[in-house]
Tab-separated table of C-alpha atoms in Angstrom:
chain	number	residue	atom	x	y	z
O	792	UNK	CA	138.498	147.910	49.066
O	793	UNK	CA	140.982	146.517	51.854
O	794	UNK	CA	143.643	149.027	53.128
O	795	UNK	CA	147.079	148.889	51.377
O	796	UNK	CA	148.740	147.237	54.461
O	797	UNK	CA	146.521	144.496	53.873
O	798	UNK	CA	149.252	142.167	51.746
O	799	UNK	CA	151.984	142.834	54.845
O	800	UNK	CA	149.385	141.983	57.235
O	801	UNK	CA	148.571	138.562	55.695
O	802	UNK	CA	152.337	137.757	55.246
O	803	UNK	CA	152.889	138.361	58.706
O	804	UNK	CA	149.966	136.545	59.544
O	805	UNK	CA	151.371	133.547	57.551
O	806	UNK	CA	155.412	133.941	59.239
O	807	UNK	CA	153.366	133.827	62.069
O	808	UNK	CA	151.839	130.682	61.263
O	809	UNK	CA	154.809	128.755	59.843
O	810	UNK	CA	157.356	129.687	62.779
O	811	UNK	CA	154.272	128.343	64.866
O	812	UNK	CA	154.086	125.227	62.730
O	813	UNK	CA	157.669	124.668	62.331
O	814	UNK	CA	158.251	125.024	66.295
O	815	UNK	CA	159.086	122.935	69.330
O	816	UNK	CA	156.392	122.017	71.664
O	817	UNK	CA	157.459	123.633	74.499
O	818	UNK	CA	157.429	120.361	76.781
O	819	UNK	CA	159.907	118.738	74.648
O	820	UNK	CA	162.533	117.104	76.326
O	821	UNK	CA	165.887	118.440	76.431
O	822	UNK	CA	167.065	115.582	73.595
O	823	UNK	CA	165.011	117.696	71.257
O	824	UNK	CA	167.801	120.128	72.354
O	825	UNK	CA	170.272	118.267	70.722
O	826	UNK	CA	171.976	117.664	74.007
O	827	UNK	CA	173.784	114.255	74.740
O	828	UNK	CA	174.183	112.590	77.976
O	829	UNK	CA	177.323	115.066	78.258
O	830	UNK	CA	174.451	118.106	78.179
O	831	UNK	CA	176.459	119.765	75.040
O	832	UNK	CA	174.275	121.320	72.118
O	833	UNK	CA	177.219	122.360	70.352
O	834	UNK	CA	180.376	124.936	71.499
O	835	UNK	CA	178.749	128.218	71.625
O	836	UNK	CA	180.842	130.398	69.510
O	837	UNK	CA	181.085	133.075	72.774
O	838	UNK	CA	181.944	131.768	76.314
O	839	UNK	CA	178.305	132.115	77.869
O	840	UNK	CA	177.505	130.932	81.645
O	841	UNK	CA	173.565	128.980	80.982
O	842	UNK	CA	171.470	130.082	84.231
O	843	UNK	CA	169.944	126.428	83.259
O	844	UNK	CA	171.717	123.289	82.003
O	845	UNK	CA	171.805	123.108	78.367
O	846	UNK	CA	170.557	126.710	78.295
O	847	UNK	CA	172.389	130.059	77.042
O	848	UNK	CA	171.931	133.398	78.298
O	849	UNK	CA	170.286	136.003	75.960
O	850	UNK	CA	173.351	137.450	74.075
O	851	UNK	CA	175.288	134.536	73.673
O	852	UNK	CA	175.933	132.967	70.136
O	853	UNK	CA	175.350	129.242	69.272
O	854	UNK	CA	176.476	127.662	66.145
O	855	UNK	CA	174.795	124.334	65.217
O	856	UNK	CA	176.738	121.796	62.928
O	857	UNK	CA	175.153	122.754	59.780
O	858	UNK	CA	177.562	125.792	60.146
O	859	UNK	CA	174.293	128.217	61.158
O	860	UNK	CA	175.196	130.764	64.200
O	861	UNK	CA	172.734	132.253	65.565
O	862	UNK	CA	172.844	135.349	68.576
O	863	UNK	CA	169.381	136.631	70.682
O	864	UNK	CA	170.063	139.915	72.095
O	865	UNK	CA	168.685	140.670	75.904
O	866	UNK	CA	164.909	140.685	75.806
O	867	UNK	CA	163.581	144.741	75.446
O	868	UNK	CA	160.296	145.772	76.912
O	869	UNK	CA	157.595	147.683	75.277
O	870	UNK	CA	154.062	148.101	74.923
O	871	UNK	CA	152.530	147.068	71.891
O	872	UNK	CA	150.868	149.505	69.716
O	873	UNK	CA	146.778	149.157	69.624
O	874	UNK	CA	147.130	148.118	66.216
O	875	UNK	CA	149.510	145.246	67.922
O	876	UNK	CA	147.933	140.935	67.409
O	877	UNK	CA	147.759	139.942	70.113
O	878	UNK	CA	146.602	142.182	72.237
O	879	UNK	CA	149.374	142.188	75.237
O	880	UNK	CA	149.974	144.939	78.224
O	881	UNK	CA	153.696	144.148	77.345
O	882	UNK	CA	155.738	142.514	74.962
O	883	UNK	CA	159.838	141.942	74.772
O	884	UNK	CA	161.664	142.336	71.576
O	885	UNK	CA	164.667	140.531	70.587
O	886	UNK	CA	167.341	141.139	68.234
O	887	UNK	CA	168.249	137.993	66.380
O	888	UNK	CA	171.327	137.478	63.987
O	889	UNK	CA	171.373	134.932	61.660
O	890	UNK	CA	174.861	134.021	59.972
O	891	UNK	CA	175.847	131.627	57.529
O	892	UNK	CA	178.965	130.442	58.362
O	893	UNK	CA	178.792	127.101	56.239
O	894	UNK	CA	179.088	126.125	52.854
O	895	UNK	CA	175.547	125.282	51.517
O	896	UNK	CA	173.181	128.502	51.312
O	897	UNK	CA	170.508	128.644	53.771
O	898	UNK	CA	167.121	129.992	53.587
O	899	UNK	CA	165.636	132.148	56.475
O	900	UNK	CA	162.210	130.550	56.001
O	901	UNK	CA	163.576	127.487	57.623
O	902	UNK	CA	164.283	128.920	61.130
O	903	UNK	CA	161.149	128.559	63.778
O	904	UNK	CA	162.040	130.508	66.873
O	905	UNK	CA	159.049	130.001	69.999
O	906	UNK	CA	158.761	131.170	72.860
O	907	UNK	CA	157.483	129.780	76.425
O	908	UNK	CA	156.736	131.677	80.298
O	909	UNK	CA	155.864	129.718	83.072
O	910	UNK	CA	155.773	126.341	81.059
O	911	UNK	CA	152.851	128.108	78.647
O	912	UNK	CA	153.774	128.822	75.028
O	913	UNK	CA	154.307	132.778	74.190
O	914	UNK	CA	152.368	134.380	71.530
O	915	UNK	CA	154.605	136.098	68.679
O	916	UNK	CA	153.525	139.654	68.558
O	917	UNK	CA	153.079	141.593	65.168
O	918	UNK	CA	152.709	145.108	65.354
O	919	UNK	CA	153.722	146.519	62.241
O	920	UNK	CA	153.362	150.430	63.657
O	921	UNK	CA	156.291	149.010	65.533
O	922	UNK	CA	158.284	147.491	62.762
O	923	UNK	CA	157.509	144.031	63.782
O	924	UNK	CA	156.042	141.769	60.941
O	925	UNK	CA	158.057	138.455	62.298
O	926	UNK	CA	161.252	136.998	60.157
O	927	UNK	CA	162.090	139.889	57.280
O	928	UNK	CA	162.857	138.462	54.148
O	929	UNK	CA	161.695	134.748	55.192
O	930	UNK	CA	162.011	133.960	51.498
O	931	UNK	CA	165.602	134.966	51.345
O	932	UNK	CA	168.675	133.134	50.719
O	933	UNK	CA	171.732	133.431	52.955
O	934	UNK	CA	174.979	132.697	51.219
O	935	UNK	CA	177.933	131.290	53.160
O	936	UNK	CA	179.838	134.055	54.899
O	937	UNK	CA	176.644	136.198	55.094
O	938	UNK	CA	174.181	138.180	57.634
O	939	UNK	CA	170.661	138.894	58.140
O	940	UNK	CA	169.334	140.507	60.969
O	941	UNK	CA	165.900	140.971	62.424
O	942	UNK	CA	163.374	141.530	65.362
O	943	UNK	CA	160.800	139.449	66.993
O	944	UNK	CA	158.317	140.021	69.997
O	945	UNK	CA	156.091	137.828	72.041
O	946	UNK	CA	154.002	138.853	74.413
O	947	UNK	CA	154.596	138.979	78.302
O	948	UNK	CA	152.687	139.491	80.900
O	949	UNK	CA	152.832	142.964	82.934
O	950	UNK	CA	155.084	142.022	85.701
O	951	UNK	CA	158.842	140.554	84.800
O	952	UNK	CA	158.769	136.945	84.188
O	953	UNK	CA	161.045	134.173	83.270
O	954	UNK	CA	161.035	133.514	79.098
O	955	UNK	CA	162.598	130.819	77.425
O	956	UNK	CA	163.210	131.259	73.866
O	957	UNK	CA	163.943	128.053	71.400
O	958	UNK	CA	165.393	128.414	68.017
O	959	UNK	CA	165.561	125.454	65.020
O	960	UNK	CA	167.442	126.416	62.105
O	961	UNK	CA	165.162	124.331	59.769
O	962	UNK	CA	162.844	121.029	60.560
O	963	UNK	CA	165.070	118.714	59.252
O	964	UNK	CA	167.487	119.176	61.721
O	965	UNK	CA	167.052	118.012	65.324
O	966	UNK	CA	168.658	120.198	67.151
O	967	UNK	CA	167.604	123.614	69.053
O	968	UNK	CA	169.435	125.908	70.704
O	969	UNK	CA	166.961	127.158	74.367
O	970	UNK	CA	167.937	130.706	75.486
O	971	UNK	CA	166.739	131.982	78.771
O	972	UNK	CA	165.783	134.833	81.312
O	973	UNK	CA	163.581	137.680	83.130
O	974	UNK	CA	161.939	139.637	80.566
């Protein structure tokens, strides 16, 4: 008989998989960032100064035109529990908002968030000793004017190391916000 974390394990497992599926290839072009020849991707809601064009520092907000704003906090480092997949000396967290400030209701399942250091794609990690199972409530509706907040890890290597982090409210819509920094 499997444990009864079993269920939570295979749901993460399957986040997991549809972020992955849903992402950016992390050698997209910056037109997959929604940028223009001007190099806007949309007024960040929060004055933020990008450390690379078309880029916004961790802790800025971004709203995209569907009326979606989204925030990263500052990466957080940690070592992952032994129970943690992947297996990683060190992961950073992140503390991701997700607000609906448009008119049609919008479901969390559609945002893919990756991850990339040094040009190679990050691995999202779940360790749910840790509380981290991927997007919470995936399946949930947002209605306009409302919140939902959660926390997502990939892992790093040991030393500090540049990260770049791209979020895409759904895959219908083109544009992706790229945050980035030392983690």
């Amino acid at each position: 008989m499997a444990p009864p974390r079993t269920p939570k394990l295979l749901l993460s497992a399957c986040l997991l998989c549809l972020a992955t599926a849903c992402g950016v290839d992390v050698r997209e072009s910056t037109a997959a960032f929604g940028t223009d020849s001007g190099g806007s991707a949309g007024a960040p809601a929060k004055p933020a100064t990008a450390p690379v064009a078309g880029e916004l520092q961790f802790g800025a907000e971004h709203r995209f035109t569907s009326g979606i704003t989204v925030s990263v906090s500052a990466p957080g480092s940690f070592q992952p529990s032994a129970a943690a997949y992947p297996r990683s000396p060190r992961a950073a967290s992140f503390a991701v908002e997700v607000r609906n400030d448009g008119s049609d209701t919008y479901r969390l399942s559609g945002l893919a968030i990756t991850a990339a250091i040094g040009g190679q794609q990050a691995k999202q990690v779940v360790d749910a000793t840790q509380g981290l199972g991927g997007i919470t409530d995936a399946g949930k509706d947002l209605l306009p004017g409302r919140s939902a907040q959660f926390t997502i890890a990939f892992a790093v290597p040991a030393q500090a190391a540049r990260l770049e982090l791209w979020l895409r409210p759904s895959a219908s819509e083109p544009a992706v916000v790229s945050y980035g920094g030392t983690a």
